[in-house]
Amino acid sequence: MIKKIKNIIIAGSLCCGTVAALTACTETWDDHYDSLGDTNVVHGGTLWQAIKADPNLSNFAKVVEATDFAKSLDGSQVFTVFAPTNDNFSDAQAQALIADYQQQVANSVLEEDNTVLKEFVQNHVALYTHSIAKEGSDSIVLMNGKYAVLNSSNIDGVPLVTKNQLYGNGVLYTLGKQVEYLPNVFEYIRKDADLDSLRSFLYNSHYYYKEFQPSLSVPGSIVDGKTQYLDSVFTQRNELYSYLGLINSEDSSYIMVAPTNEVWRNLIDEYETYFNYPDGIEERDSMVYTNSRLAIVNGTTFSGTFNTERSLQDSALSESCLKNYTMRRAAYGQPFEYYIYKNPLTAHGALNQTDLVTCSNGQIRKATEWNIDKQMAFCQCIIVEAEDRNSIKELSKVIDNHDDSITTVTALSRYVLAENKYYNRVWGNSFVEFEPAVATVNHSVTFNIPNVLSNVGYDIYLVTAPALANDSNATEAQRIPTLMRATLYAPGMKSEIMPRNPTTGKTTNLVTTPDAVDYLLLASDFKFDRCTYGVEEEAQQVTLKVETRATQTQLRNGVYSRTMRIDCILLVPHGSLEVVDELPGNTDYQGQPGVLMYPHGKYDVTDPRFRFWYMLR
């Protein structure tokens, strides 16, 4: 998901400023004579002259001439033209296309974006020569990038009236009707009025634009120290392709779930509340706009390569997911798998939409209801591993007799070895032991908690590890419980001491359980007023301060310790995971006690794959 969009560039299709930019794409005309069998008689003149002279192609000729494409067909460049005859392409249709073309020119639409050129003229022309024998078929690329199948009787099902007519600069076919223009997924969104809201976002000029490519352009003279280009080449860019995939590519295959306008509006009303940034954040309004909309579209596209008809019976892997299990575990932590949707074709599944639209590079599923669960997408569990370099913000300090600042606690990284019984019960098999450096005071550690969403209910856990997890020979004195308190600090909120008794509202201390990996619940369904997703400003971050609370008497009597062994901090979207103290009676787990966490309603605990979704303690 975009946090602050800066310098994210993905190349789209290559576009030329003029048709003349294609003149480098030439072939030797003689090379094609032998392929034409008995039709290798070259008629006099050019393709344009032949079209102009044929009275049954007069309507097609009017459009070609009005769009200034006649110059190309009258030149030395080699083309294959598929011209619809007047029998099924009327003068009225031709005049409507000409009027549309002229209107787009008046509105300063670039030549390569003009739909009459792209969807009609270039949809009936291919570069190079393409002849067809009595048997067999050939896949060709039309000038607009669309693929078409040509055989001895038709092109993409459109009957050939005449074929293999050779002229000085190419081959001419005549057709019984027009070749249908089939938009790709990206193009279709622009055409469907039901998807105007989605189109407005994806085609926003902030993300979708052309970039001049001097290395691909034809340089001319230098004026005032600047190169003047005879022909300019631009590359189409869209920053959002890095999240959706190249849904404009004719070489790819995609399924996209596209929200209709009503669904989009309802989602925006909900999702903007999750991205309520503090007022002091730079580019605040832009981040609210962008991230709330990316929260909708991220995870809505699916590559046909990874999502076959058979695999979709089980699950759908969106372009936003990490397809490799090891990479998912490294990125999200066990056991989370975001942007992967179970049973997508069943009732209320992610792909179970109402209207299916076929596109040239896949299909769009127009969604009149939204079945993509935000808790399997952008609304994710936040895991703050104590041992991560950026997790610890600060350690407690005191001033000594010399007015020097002394850190009261030492942070020591600890590891759980494979032979230890706590192996795979501690997140990442490592934790941090905070050992007192000054014996006479309680001490604390403050953690950074990044990327929280606003108005999302979080269950907040402090996860601690036992001394035995690092040292199987830890003494009884080393294994006594630790008495602690946690305080949360967040933008726009007063500091919050956790946990609180839900009945009395009074704060309570935290006590670790000897010889256990503890999941200490600090708060349930806790909501932040402000979002910090993608926020870089240090002053606007959420932090959690964990401090020891043992008295000197309790220390002397061995009741509590001031050594903290912190594994991680978990912020779990409320209701997204279930935490139980005992594993179900499944032979895969051998009835071992533990903590089981899994997305609600997404996985059957009897499923063998579920073994990847639990942590023993």
Coordinates of C-alpha atoms in Angstrom, one line a residue:
M1 CA 0.0 0.0 0.0
I2 CA 1.2 3.5 -0.7
K3 CA 2.2 5.5 2.3
K4 CA 3.7 8.6 0.9
I5 CA 3.8 8.2 -2.9
K6 CA 7.2 9.4 -4.1
N7 CA 9.1 8.3 -7.1
I8 CA 7.4 5.0 -7.7
I9 CA 7.6 4.5 -11.5
I10 CA 6.4 1.5 -13.4
A11 CA 6.7 1.5 -17.2
G12 CA 3.6 0.8 -19.3
S13 CA 3.3 0.6 -23.0
L14 CA 5.6 2.6 -25.2
C15 CA 3.8 5.4 -27.1
C16 CA 5.1 7.5 -29.9
G17 CA 4.3 11.1 -30.4
T18 CA 3.4 10.5 -34.1
V19 CA 2.8 7.5 -36.3
A20 CA 6.1 8.5 -38.0
A21 CA 7.9 7.3 -34.9
L22 CA 7.2 3.8 -36.1
T23 CA 9.2 4.1 -39.3
A24 CA 12.2 2.4 -37.7
C25 CA 10.1 -0.8 -37.7
T26 CA 10.7 -1.8 -41.3
E27 CA 11.0 -5.1 -43.2
T28 CA 12.3 -6.2 -46.5
W29 CA 9.2 -6.4 -48.7
D30 CA 10.8 -9.1 -51.0
D31 CA 11.1 -11.5 -48.0
H32 CA 7.4 -12.1 -48.1
Y33 CA 6.8 -13.0 -51.7
D34 CA 7.5 -16.7 -51.2
S35 CA 5.0 -17.0 -48.4
L36 CA 2.0 -15.9 -50.6
G37 CA 1.7 -19.0 -52.8
D38 CA -0.3 -18.3 -55.9
T39 CA -1.2 -14.7 -54.9
N40 CA 2.3 -13.3 -55.1
V41 CA 1.3 -10.7 -57.8
V42 CA 2.0 -7.2 -56.7
H43 CA -0.5 -4.7 -57.8
G44 CA 0.6 -1.2 -58.7
G45 CA 0.4 1.6 -56.3
T46 CA 0.2 1.8 -52.5
L47 CA -2.3 0.6 -50.0
W48 CA -3.9 4.0 -49.7
Q49 CA -4.2 4.3 -53.5
A50 CA -5.9 0.9 -53.6
I51 CA -8.3 1.7 -50.8
K52 CA -9.1 5.1 -52.3
A53 CA -9.8 3.6 -55.7
D54 CA -12.2 0.9 -54.4
P55 CA -15.8 2.3 -54.2
N56 CA -16.8 -0.4 -51.7
L57 CA -14.2 0.9 -49.3
S58 CA -15.2 4.6 -49.5
N59 CA -16.5 4.8 -46.0
F60 CA -13.4 3.3 -44.5
A61 CA -11.3 5.6 -46.7
K62 CA -13.1 8.7 -45.3
V63 CA -12.1 7.8 -41.7
V64 CA -8.5 7.0 -42.7
E65 CA -8.2 10.3 -44.5
A66 CA -9.9 12.4 -41.8
T67 CA -7.6 11.0 -39.1
D68 CA -4.5 11.8 -41.3
F69 CA -3.6 8.1 -41.4
A70 CA -3.7 8.1 -45.2
K71 CA -0.2 9.6 -45.3
S72 CA 1.2 6.5 -43.6
L73 CA -0.6 4.1 -45.9
D74 CA 0.7 6.1 -48.9
G75 CA 4.3 5.9 -47.8
S76 CA 7.1 3.4 -47.7
Q77 CA 6.2 1.8 -44.4
V78 CA 5.0 -1.8 -44.7
F79 CA 1.5 -2.6 -43.4
T80 CA -1.3 -5.1 -43.5
V81 CA -4.8 -3.5 -43.7
F82 CA -8.1 -5.1 -42.9
A83 CA -10.7 -2.8 -44.4
P84 CA -14.4 -3.2 -43.7
T85 CA -16.6 -2.8 -46.8
N86 CA -19.5 -0.4 -47.2
D87 CA -21.9 -3.4 -46.9
N88 CA -21.6 -3.4 -43.1
F89 CA -19.8 -0.1 -42.5
S90 CA -22.1 2.8 -43.4
D91 CA -21.5 6.4 -44.3
A92 CA -23.3 7.4 -41.1
Q93 CA -21.0 5.3 -39.0
A94 CA -18.0 6.8 -40.7
Q95 CA -19.2 10.4 -40.2
A96 CA -19.9 9.7 -36.5
L97 CA -16.3 8.4 -36.1
I98 CA -14.9 11.5 -37.9
A99 CA -16.9 13.8 -35.7
D100 CA -15.7 12.0 -32.6
Y101 CA -12.1 12.3 -33.8
Q102 CA -12.4 16.0 -34.5
Q103 CA -14.0 16.6 -31.1
Q104 CA -11.1 14.9 -29.4
V105 CA -8.6 16.9 -31.4
A106 CA -10.4 20.1 -30.3
N107 CA -10.2 18.9 -26.7
S108 CA -6.4 18.5 -27.1
V109 CA -6.5 14.8 -26.7
L110 CA -3.1 13.4 -27.6
E111 CA -2.9 11.4 -30.9
E112 CA -2.0 8.2 -29.2
D113 CA -5.0 8.6 -26.8
N114 CA -7.5 9.4 -29.5
T115 CA -10.0 6.5 -29.4
V116 CA -11.0 6.7 -33.1
L117 CA -7.4 6.2 -34.1
K118 CA -6.7 3.5 -31.4
E119 CA -10.0 1.6 -31.4
F120 CA -11.0 1.8 -35.1
V121 CA -8.1 2.7 -37.5
Q122 CA -5.3 1.0 -35.7
N123 CA -7.6 -1.9 -34.9
H124 CA -7.8 -2.6 -38.6
V125 CA -4.0 -2.2 -39.4
A126 CA -1.0 -4.3 -38.5
L127 CA 2.7 -3.5 -39.1
Y128 CA 4.5 -5.7 -41.6
T129 CA 2.9 -8.1 -44.0
H130 CA 0.7 -10.9 -42.9
S131 CA -0.5 -13.3 -45.6
I132 CA -2.5 -16.4 -45.0
A133 CA -2.4 -19.8 -46.7
K134 CA -5.3 -22.1 -47.4
E135 CA -4.7 -23.9 -44.1
G136 CA -3.5 -22.9 -40.7
S137 CA -3.8 -19.7 -38.7
D138 CA -1.5 -16.9 -37.4
S139 CA -1.6 -14.7 -34.3
I140 CA -0.8 -11.1 -35.2
V141 CA -0.4 -7.9 -33.3
L142 CA -2.5 -4.9 -34.5
M143 CA -1.1 -1.4 -34.4
N144 CA -2.9 -0.7 -31.1
G145 CA -1.2 -3.7 -29.4
K146 CA -4.2 -6.0 -29.6
Y147 CA -3.7 -9.6 -30.6
A148 CA -5.9 -11.1 -33.4
V149 CA -6.1 -14.6 -34.9
L150 CA -5.9 -14.6 -38.7
N151 CA -6.8 -17.7 -40.8
S152 CA -7.9 -18.4 -44.3
S153 CA -11.5 -17.4 -43.7
N154 CA -11.6 -14.7 -41.0
I155 CA -9.8 -12.5 -38.6
D156 CA -11.1 -12.9 -35.0
G157 CA -14.3 -14.4 -36.5
V158 CA -14.9 -11.5 -38.9
P159 CA -15.2 -13.0 -42.5
L160 CA -12.6 -12.1 -45.1
V161 CA -14.2 -10.9 -48.3
T162 CA -10.9 -10.7 -50.2
K163 CA -7.4 -11.6 -49.0
N164 CA -3.7 -11.5 -49.7
Q165 CA -3.9 -8.5 -52.1
L166 CA -0.3 -7.3 -52.5
Y167 CA 0.6 -3.6 -53.1
G168 CA 3.8 -1.7 -53.1
N169 CA 3.8 -1.2 -49.3
G170 CA 1.8 -4.1 -47.9
V171 CA -1.1 -6.5 -48.0
L172 CA -4.8 -5.6 -48.2
Y173 CA -7.8 -7.7 -46.9
T174 CA -11.4 -6.6 -47.1
L175 CA -13.9 -7.6 -44.4
G176 CA -17.6 -8.3 -44.1
K177 CA -17.8 -6.1 -41.0
Q178 CA -15.6 -4.2 -38.5
V179 CA -13.1 -6.0 -36.2
E180 CA -14.4 -5.7 -32.7
Y181 CA -12.3 -3.7 -30.3
L182 CA -12.0 -5.5 -27.0
P183 CA -10.6 -3.3 -24.2
N184 CA -8.1 -4.6 -21.7
V185 CA -8.9 -4.5 -18.0
F186 CA -7.4 -1.0 -17.5
E187 CA -9.1 0.4 -20.6
Y188 CA -12.5 -1.1 -19.7
I189 CA -12.6 0.8 -16.4
R190 CA -12.4 4.0 -18.3
K191 CA -15.4 3.1 -20.5
D192 CA -17.9 1.8 -17.9
A193 CA -20.0 4.5 -16.3
D194 CA -20.7 2.1 -13.4
L195 CA -17.0 2.3 -12.6
D196 CA -16.5 6.1 -12.7
S197 CA -15.2 6.3 -9.2
L198 CA -12.6 3.7 -9.7
R199 CA -11.6 5.3 -13.1
S200 CA -11.2 8.7 -11.4
F201 CA -8.6 7.2 -9.1
L202 CA -6.7 5.0 -11.5
Y203 CA -6.6 7.6 -14.2
N204 CA -5.7 10.4 -11.9
S205 CA -2.9 12.4 -13.6
H206 CA -0.9 12.4 -10.4
Y207 CA -0.3 8.7 -10.8
Y208 CA -1.0 8.2 -14.6
Y209 CA 1.1 10.3 -16.9
K210 CA 3.6 10.2 -19.8
E211 CA 7.3 10.7 -19.4
F212 CA 9.5 11.9 -22.2
Q213 CA 12.3 9.5 -23.3
P214 CA 15.1 11.5 -25.0
S215 CA 17.2 8.3 -25.6
L216 CA 14.4 6.9 -27.7
S217 CA 13.5 10.1 -29.5
V218 CA 15.0 11.5 -32.8
P219 CA 17.2 14.5 -32.1
G220 CA 17.4 17.5 -34.4
S221 CA 19.2 20.8 -34.1
I222 CA 20.3 22.5 -30.9
V223 CA 18.7 25.9 -30.2
D224 CA 19.9 28.0 -27.2
G225 CA 21.8 25.0 -25.9
K226 CA 18.8 22.7 -25.9
T227 CA 18.2 19.8 -28.3
Q228 CA 15.2 20.1 -30.5
Y229 CA 13.6 16.7 -31.3
L230 CA 12.2 15.8 -34.7
D231 CA 10.1 13.2 -33.1
S232 CA 9.4 12.7 -29.4
V233 CA 8.8 9.4 -27.7
F234 CA 7.0 9.1 -24.4
T235 CA 6.7 6.2 -22.0
Q236 CA 3.3 5.7 -20.3
R237 CA 3.7 5.6 -16.5
N238 CA 1.3 4.7 -13.8
E239 CA 2.5 4.5 -10.2
L240 CA -0.5 2.3 -9.3
Y241 CA 0.6 -0.6 -11.6
S242 CA 3.1 -1.5 -8.9
Y243 CA 0.1 -2.4 -6.6
L244 CA -2.3 -3.7 -9.2
G245 CA 0.0 -5.4 -11.7
L246 CA 0.2 -4.4 -15.4
I247 CA -3.5 -4.5 -16.0
N248 CA -3.0 -2.6 -19.3
S249 CA -0.7 -5.2 -20.8
E250 CA -2.0 -7.3 -23.7
D251 CA 0.6 -9.9 -22.9
S252 CA -0.8 -10.6 -19.5
S253 CA -4.0 -12.2 -18.0
Y254 CA -5.8 -10.7 -15.0
I255 CA -8.9 -10.9 -13.0
M256 CA -9.9 -7.7 -11.3
V257 CA -12.6 -7.1 -8.7
A258 CA -13.9 -3.7 -9.5
P259 CA -16.3 -1.9 -7.1
T260 CA -19.2 -0.1 -8.7
N261 CA -19.8 3.5 -7.8
E262 CA -22.2 2.9 -4.9
V263 CA -19.9 0.3 -3.4
W264 CA -16.9 2.6 -3.9
R265 CA -18.7 5.5 -2.1
N266 CA -19.6 3.3 0.8
L267 CA -16.1 2.0 1.2
I268 CA -14.6 5.5 1.0
D269 CA -17.0 6.6 3.8
E270 CA -15.7 3.7 5.9
Y271 CA -12.0 3.6 4.9
E272 CA -11.2 7.3 5.3
T273 CA -11.9 6.9 9.0
Y274 CA -9.0 4.4 9.2
F275 CA -6.6 7.0 7.7
N276 CA -7.4 10.0 10.0
Y277 CA -3.9 11.4 10.1
P278 CA -2.8 14.0 12.7
D279 CA -3.2 17.6 11.6
G280 CA 0.5 18.3 11.7
I281 CA 1.5 15.7 9.2
E282 CA 3.1 16.9 6.0
E283 CA 0.9 16.1 3.0
R284 CA -1.9 14.9 5.3
D285 CA -4.8 15.4 2.9
S286 CA -3.0 13.6 0.1
M287 CA -2.2 10.7 2.4
V288 CA -5.8 10.4 3.5
Y289 CA -7.0 10.5 -0.1
T290 CA -4.5 8.1 -1.5
N291 CA -4.3 5.5 1.3
S292 CA -8.0 5.1 1.8
R293 CA -8.5 4.4 -1.9
L294 CA -5.5 2.1 -2.2
A295 CA -7.0 0.2 0.7
I296 CA -9.9 -0.5 -1.6
V297 CA -7.9 -1.5 -4.8
N298 CA -4.9 -3.2 -3.2
G299 CA -5.5 -6.9 -3.4
T300 CA -8.2 -6.8 -6.0
T301 CA -6.2 -8.0 -9.0
F302 CA -5.3 -11.7 -9.7
S303 CA -2.8 -13.0 -12.2
G304 CA -4.1 -15.7 -14.5
T305 CA -0.7 -17.4 -14.2
F306 CA -1.1 -18.1 -10.5
N307 CA -4.9 -18.3 -10.4
T308 CA -6.0 -21.1 -12.7
E309 CA -9.6 -22.4 -12.8
R310 CA -8.6 -25.3 -10.7
S311 CA -6.6 -23.3 -8.1
L312 CA -9.4 -20.8 -7.6
Q313 CA -11.6 -23.6 -6.2
D314 CA -9.3 -23.4 -3.2
S315 CA -7.9 -19.9 -2.9
A316 CA -7.1 -16.8 -4.8
L317 CA -3.6 -15.2 -4.7
S318 CA -3.8 -11.5 -5.4
E319 CA -1.0 -9.5 -6.9
S320 CA -0.5 -7.8 -3.5
C321 CA 0.3 -11.1 -1.7
L322 CA 3.7 -12.7 -1.2
K323 CA 3.3 -15.9 -3.0
N324 CA 6.3 -17.6 -1.3
Y325 CA 5.5 -19.0 2.2
T326 CA 9.0 -18.3 3.5
M327 CA 8.8 -14.7 2.3
R328 CA 5.3 -14.3 3.8
R329 CA 6.6 -15.5 7.2
A330 CA 9.6 -13.2 7.0
A331 CA 7.5 -10.2 6.1
Y332 CA 4.4 -10.7 8.3
G333 CA 5.5 -13.1 10.9
Q334 CA 3.9 -16.5 11.5
P335 CA 1.1 -17.2 11.0
F336 CA -0.3 -14.4 8.8
E337 CA -1.1 -14.6 5.1
Y338 CA -2.5 -11.4 3.7
Y339 CA -4.2 -10.8 0.3
I340 CA -4.8 -14.5 -0.1
Y341 CA -8.5 -15.3 -0.1
K342 CA -9.9 -18.7 0.9
N343 CA -12.8 -20.2 -1.2
P344 CA -13.1 -17.1 -3.5
L345 CA -15.8 -18.5 -5.7
T346 CA -18.2 -19.6 -2.9
A347 CA -21.0 -17.5 -1.5
H348 CA -19.6 -14.2 -0.2
G349 CA -16.1 -15.2 -1.5
A350 CA -13.8 -12.5 -2.8
L351 CA -14.5 -13.3 -6.4
N352 CA -18.2 -14.1 -6.1
Q353 CA -19.5 -11.0 -7.8
T354 CA -22.5 -10.4 -10.0
D355 CA -21.4 -9.1 -13.4
L356 CA -18.6 -10.7 -15.3
V357 CA -17.0 -8.7 -18.2
T358 CA -14.6 -10.3 -20.7
C359 CA -11.6 -8.1 -21.6
S360 CA -8.7 -8.6 -24.0
N361 CA -6.3 -9.6 -21.2
G362 CA -8.7 -11.2 -18.7
Q363 CA -11.9 -10.3 -17.0
I364 CA -13.4 -7.7 -14.7
R365 CA -15.8 -8.8 -11.9
K366 CA -18.1 -5.8 -11.2
A367 CA -18.8 -5.9 -7.5
T368 CA -22.2 -4.7 -6.3
E369 CA -21.3 -6.0 -2.9
W370 CA -17.8 -6.1 -1.3
N371 CA -16.5 -9.5 -0.3
I372 CA -12.9 -8.7 0.2
D373 CA -12.3 -8.8 4.0
K374 CA -10.2 -5.9 5.2
Q375 CA -8.7 -8.0 7.9
M376 CA -7.2 -10.2 5.2
A377 CA -6.0 -7.2 3.3
F378 CA -4.8 -3.8 4.7
C379 CA -6.2 -4.1 8.2
Q380 CA -3.3 -6.2 9.5
C381 CA -1.8 -7.4 12.8
I382 CA 1.1 -5.2 13.9
I383 CA 4.0 -7.2 15.3
V384 CA 6.7 -5.3 17.1
E385 CA 9.6 -7.7 17.7
A386 CA 11.7 -6.6 20.6
E387 CA 14.9 -7.6 18.9
D388 CA 14.3 -5.6 15.8
R389 CA 16.8 -2.7 15.5
N390 CA 14.1 0.0 15.2
S391 CA 11.7 -1.3 17.8
I392 CA 13.3 0.1 20.9
K393 CA 13.0 3.9 21.2
E394 CA 14.7 4.4 24.5
L395 CA 15.8 2.8 27.8
S396 CA 15.3 4.3 31.2
K397 CA 18.1 6.5 32.7
V398 CA 19.0 8.1 36.0
I399 CA 21.4 10.9 36.9
D400 CA 24.3 9.9 39.1
N401 CA 26.2 12.0 41.7
H402 CA 28.3 13.4 38.9
D403 CA 25.3 14.6 37.0
D404 CA 25.9 12.0 34.3
S405 CA 23.1 10.1 32.7
I406 CA 23.3 6.4 33.2
T407 CA 21.1 3.8 31.5
T408 CA 19.5 1.7 34.2
V409 CA 18.9 -1.4 32.1
T410 CA 20.9 -3.5 29.7
A411 CA 19.2 -5.0 26.6
L412 CA 20.5 -8.5 25.7
S413 CA 19.4 -10.4 22.7
R414 CA 18.5 -14.0 23.5
Y415 CA 17.9 -16.9 21.2
V416 CA 15.9 -20.1 21.4
L417 CA 17.8 -23.1 20.1
A418 CA 16.3 -25.9 18.2
E419 CA 16.8 -28.4 21.1
N420 CA 15.0 -26.1 23.6
K421 CA 11.4 -27.1 24.4
Y422 CA 10.3 -23.5 23.7
Y423 CA 11.6 -23.6 20.2
N424 CA 8.9 -22.3 17.8
R425 CA 6.9 -21.1 20.8
V426 CA 8.6 -17.8 20.9
W427 CA 8.0 -15.5 17.9
G428 CA 11.1 -15.6 15.7
N429 CA 12.8 -17.8 18.3
S430 CA 14.4 -14.8 19.8
F431 CA 13.6 -12.2 22.5
V432 CA 15.3 -9.4 24.5
E433 CA 16.2 -9.7 28.1
F434 CA 16.3 -6.4 29.9
E435 CA 18.6 -6.9 32.8
P436 CA 18.9 -4.2 35.6
A437 CA 22.1 -2.2 35.4
V438 CA 21.1 -0.2 38.5
A439 CA 19.8 -2.4 41.3
T440 CA 18.1 0.3 43.4
V441 CA 15.4 1.5 40.9
N442 CA 12.7 0.2 38.7
H443 CA 13.5 0.6 35.0
S444 CA 11.7 0.8 31.7
V445 CA 11.9 0.3 28.0
T446 CA 9.9 2.3 25.4
F447 CA 8.9 0.6 22.1
N448 CA 8.0 2.2 18.8
I449 CA 4.7 0.9 17.4
P450 CA 4.4 1.9 13.7
N451 CA 1.6 2.0 11.2
V452 CA -1.5 2.0 13.4
L453 CA -4.8 2.7 11.7
S454 CA -7.3 5.1 13.3
N455 CA -10.7 3.9 14.5
V456 CA -9.8 0.2 14.2
G457 CA -10.3 -1.8 17.3
Y458 CA -7.1 -3.5 18.4
D459 CA -6.5 -6.2 20.9
I460 CA -3.1 -5.3 22.3
Y461 CA -0.8 -8.0 23.8
L462 CA 2.6 -7.9 25.5
V463 CA 4.3 -11.2 24.8
T464 CA 7.0 -12.3 27.2
A465 CA 9.3 -15.3 27.2
P466 CA 10.5 -17.4 30.2
A467 CA 14.1 -17.6 31.3
L468 CA 14.2 -21.3 30.3
A469 CA 13.6 -20.3 26.6
N470 CA 17.2 -19.2 26.4
D471 CA 18.8 -21.2 29.3
S472 CA 17.5 -24.7 29.9
N473 CA 19.5 -24.6 33.2
A474 CA 18.0 -21.4 34.5
T475 CA 17.8 -21.4 38.3
E476 CA 14.6 -21.0 40.4
A477 CA 15.7 -17.5 41.3
Q478 CA 16.0 -16.6 37.6
R479 CA 12.6 -17.9 36.9
I480 CA 10.5 -15.9 39.4
P481 CA 7.8 -13.7 37.8
T482 CA 8.2 -10.1 36.8
L483 CA 5.9 -7.3 38.0
M484 CA 5.3 -4.7 35.3
R485 CA 3.1 -1.9 34.0
A486 CA 2.5 -0.7 30.4
T487 CA 1.7 2.9 29.3
L488 CA 0.6 3.7 25.8
Y489 CA 1.3 7.1 24.2
A490 CA -0.4 8.1 20.9
P491 CA -1.0 11.3 18.8
G492 CA -4.2 13.1 19.9
M493 CA -4.6 11.0 23.0
K494 CA -3.6 11.2 26.7
S495 CA -1.3 8.6 27.9
E496 CA -3.1 5.3 28.7
I497 CA -1.9 3.0 31.5
M498 CA -2.8 -0.6 30.6
P499 CA -4.5 -2.8 31.4
R500 CA -7.6 -1.4 33.2
N501 CA -10.3 -3.3 35.0
P502 CA -13.3 -3.1 32.6
T503 CA -15.7 -2.7 35.5
T504 CA -13.9 -0.3 37.9
G505 CA -11.6 1.4 35.3
K506 CA -8.7 1.1 37.7
T507 CA -5.3 0.1 36.3
T508 CA -3.7 -3.2 37.2
N509 CA -0.2 -4.4 37.1
L510 CA 1.1 -7.2 34.8
V511 CA 2.6 -10.4 36.3
T512 CA 4.4 -12.9 34.1
T513 CA 3.8 -16.6 34.5
P514 CA 7.0 -18.6 35.4
D515 CA 8.1 -21.0 32.7
A516 CA 5.5 -19.8 30.2
V517 CA 5.3 -17.7 27.0
D518 CA 2.8 -15.2 28.2
Y519 CA 0.3 -13.3 26.1
L520 CA -0.6 -10.4 28.5
L521 CA -3.7 -8.6 27.3
L522 CA -3.2 -4.9 27.7
A523 CA -6.4 -3.7 26.0
S524 CA -9.3 -5.2 24.1
D525 CA -10.9 -3.4 21.1
F526 CA -8.7 -0.3 21.7
K527 CA -9.1 2.4 19.1
F528 CA -6.6 5.1 18.2
D529 CA -7.8 8.6 17.3
R530 CA -5.1 9.2 14.7
C531 CA -3.5 7.0 12.0
T532 CA 0.3 6.7 11.8
Y533 CA 0.5 4.5 8.7
G534 CA 3.5 5.6 6.7
V535 CA 4.2 8.5 9.1
E536 CA 7.9 9.4 9.3
E537 CA 7.7 12.2 11.9
E538 CA 9.1 10.8 15.2
A539 CA 6.9 13.1 17.3
Q540 CA 3.7 11.6 15.8
Q541 CA 4.5 7.9 16.5
V542 CA 2.7 5.6 18.9
T543 CA 4.9 4.2 21.7
L544 CA 4.5 1.7 24.5
K545 CA 6.5 2.1 27.7
V546 CA 6.9 -1.1 29.7
E547 CA 8.3 -0.7 33.3
T548 CA 9.0 -2.8 36.3
R549 CA 7.0 -2.2 39.5
A550 CA 8.7 -4.5 42.1
T551 CA 9.5 -3.0 45.5
Q552 CA 12.8 -3.5 47.2
T553 CA 11.1 -5.7 49.8
Q554 CA 9.6 -7.9 47.0
L555 CA 13.0 -8.2 45.5
R556 CA 14.6 -9.3 48.7
N557 CA 11.9 -11.8 49.4
G558 CA 12.1 -13.3 45.9
V559 CA 8.5 -12.5 45.1
Y560 CA 9.1 -10.5 41.9
S561 CA 12.0 -9.8 39.6
R562 CA 13.0 -6.6 37.7
T563 CA 14.3 -8.6 34.7
M564 CA 12.0 -8.3 31.7
R565 CA 12.1 -10.8 28.9
I566 CA 10.0 -9.3 26.1
D567 CA 9.3 -11.3 23.0
C568 CA 7.1 -8.9 21.1
I569 CA 4.1 -6.6 21.1
L570 CA 1.0 -7.6 19.1
L571 CA -1.8 -5.3 17.9
V572 CA -4.4 -7.6 16.6
P573 CA -7.5 -6.2 14.8
H574 CA -10.4 -7.1 17.1
G575 CA -12.1 -10.2 16.1
S576 CA -9.6 -11.2 13.4
L577 CA -7.8 -13.8 15.5
E578 CA -8.9 -16.3 18.1
V579 CA -6.6 -17.0 21.0
V580 CA -7.2 -20.1 23.1
D581 CA -5.2 -21.8 25.8
E582 CA -5.5 -25.4 24.5
L583 CA -5.0 -26.8 21.1
P584 CA -8.0 -28.8 19.7
G585 CA -7.8 -32.6 19.8
N586 CA -5.9 -33.0 16.6
T587 CA -3.2 -35.7 16.1
D588 CA -1.1 -33.2 14.2
Y589 CA -0.5 -31.3 17.4
Q590 CA -0.4 -34.3 19.8
G591 CA -2.6 -32.5 22.2
Q592 CA 0.1 -30.1 23.4
P593 CA -1.1 -27.1 25.3
G594 CA -0.5 -23.8 23.7
V595 CA -1.7 -20.6 22.2
L596 CA -3.6 -20.9 18.9
M597 CA -4.1 -17.9 16.7
Y598 CA -5.9 -17.9 13.4
P599 CA -8.1 -15.7 11.2
H600 CA -11.7 -16.1 12.3
G601 CA -13.8 -18.2 10.0
K602 CA -11.0 -18.5 7.4
Y603 CA -9.4 -21.8 8.2
D604 CA -10.7 -25.1 9.6
V605 CA -8.5 -26.1 12.5
T606 CA -8.7 -29.7 11.3
D607 CA -7.1 -28.7 8.0
P608 CA -3.5 -30.1 7.9
R609 CA -2.3 -26.8 6.6
F610 CA -3.3 -25.3 9.9
R611 CA -0.1 -26.6 11.4
F612 CA 1.6 -23.5 10.0
W613 CA -0.8 -21.3 12.0
Y614 CA 0.0 -22.0 15.6
M615 CA 2.5 -21.3 18.2
L616 CA 3.0 -23.6 21.2
R617 CA 4.0 -22.3 24.6

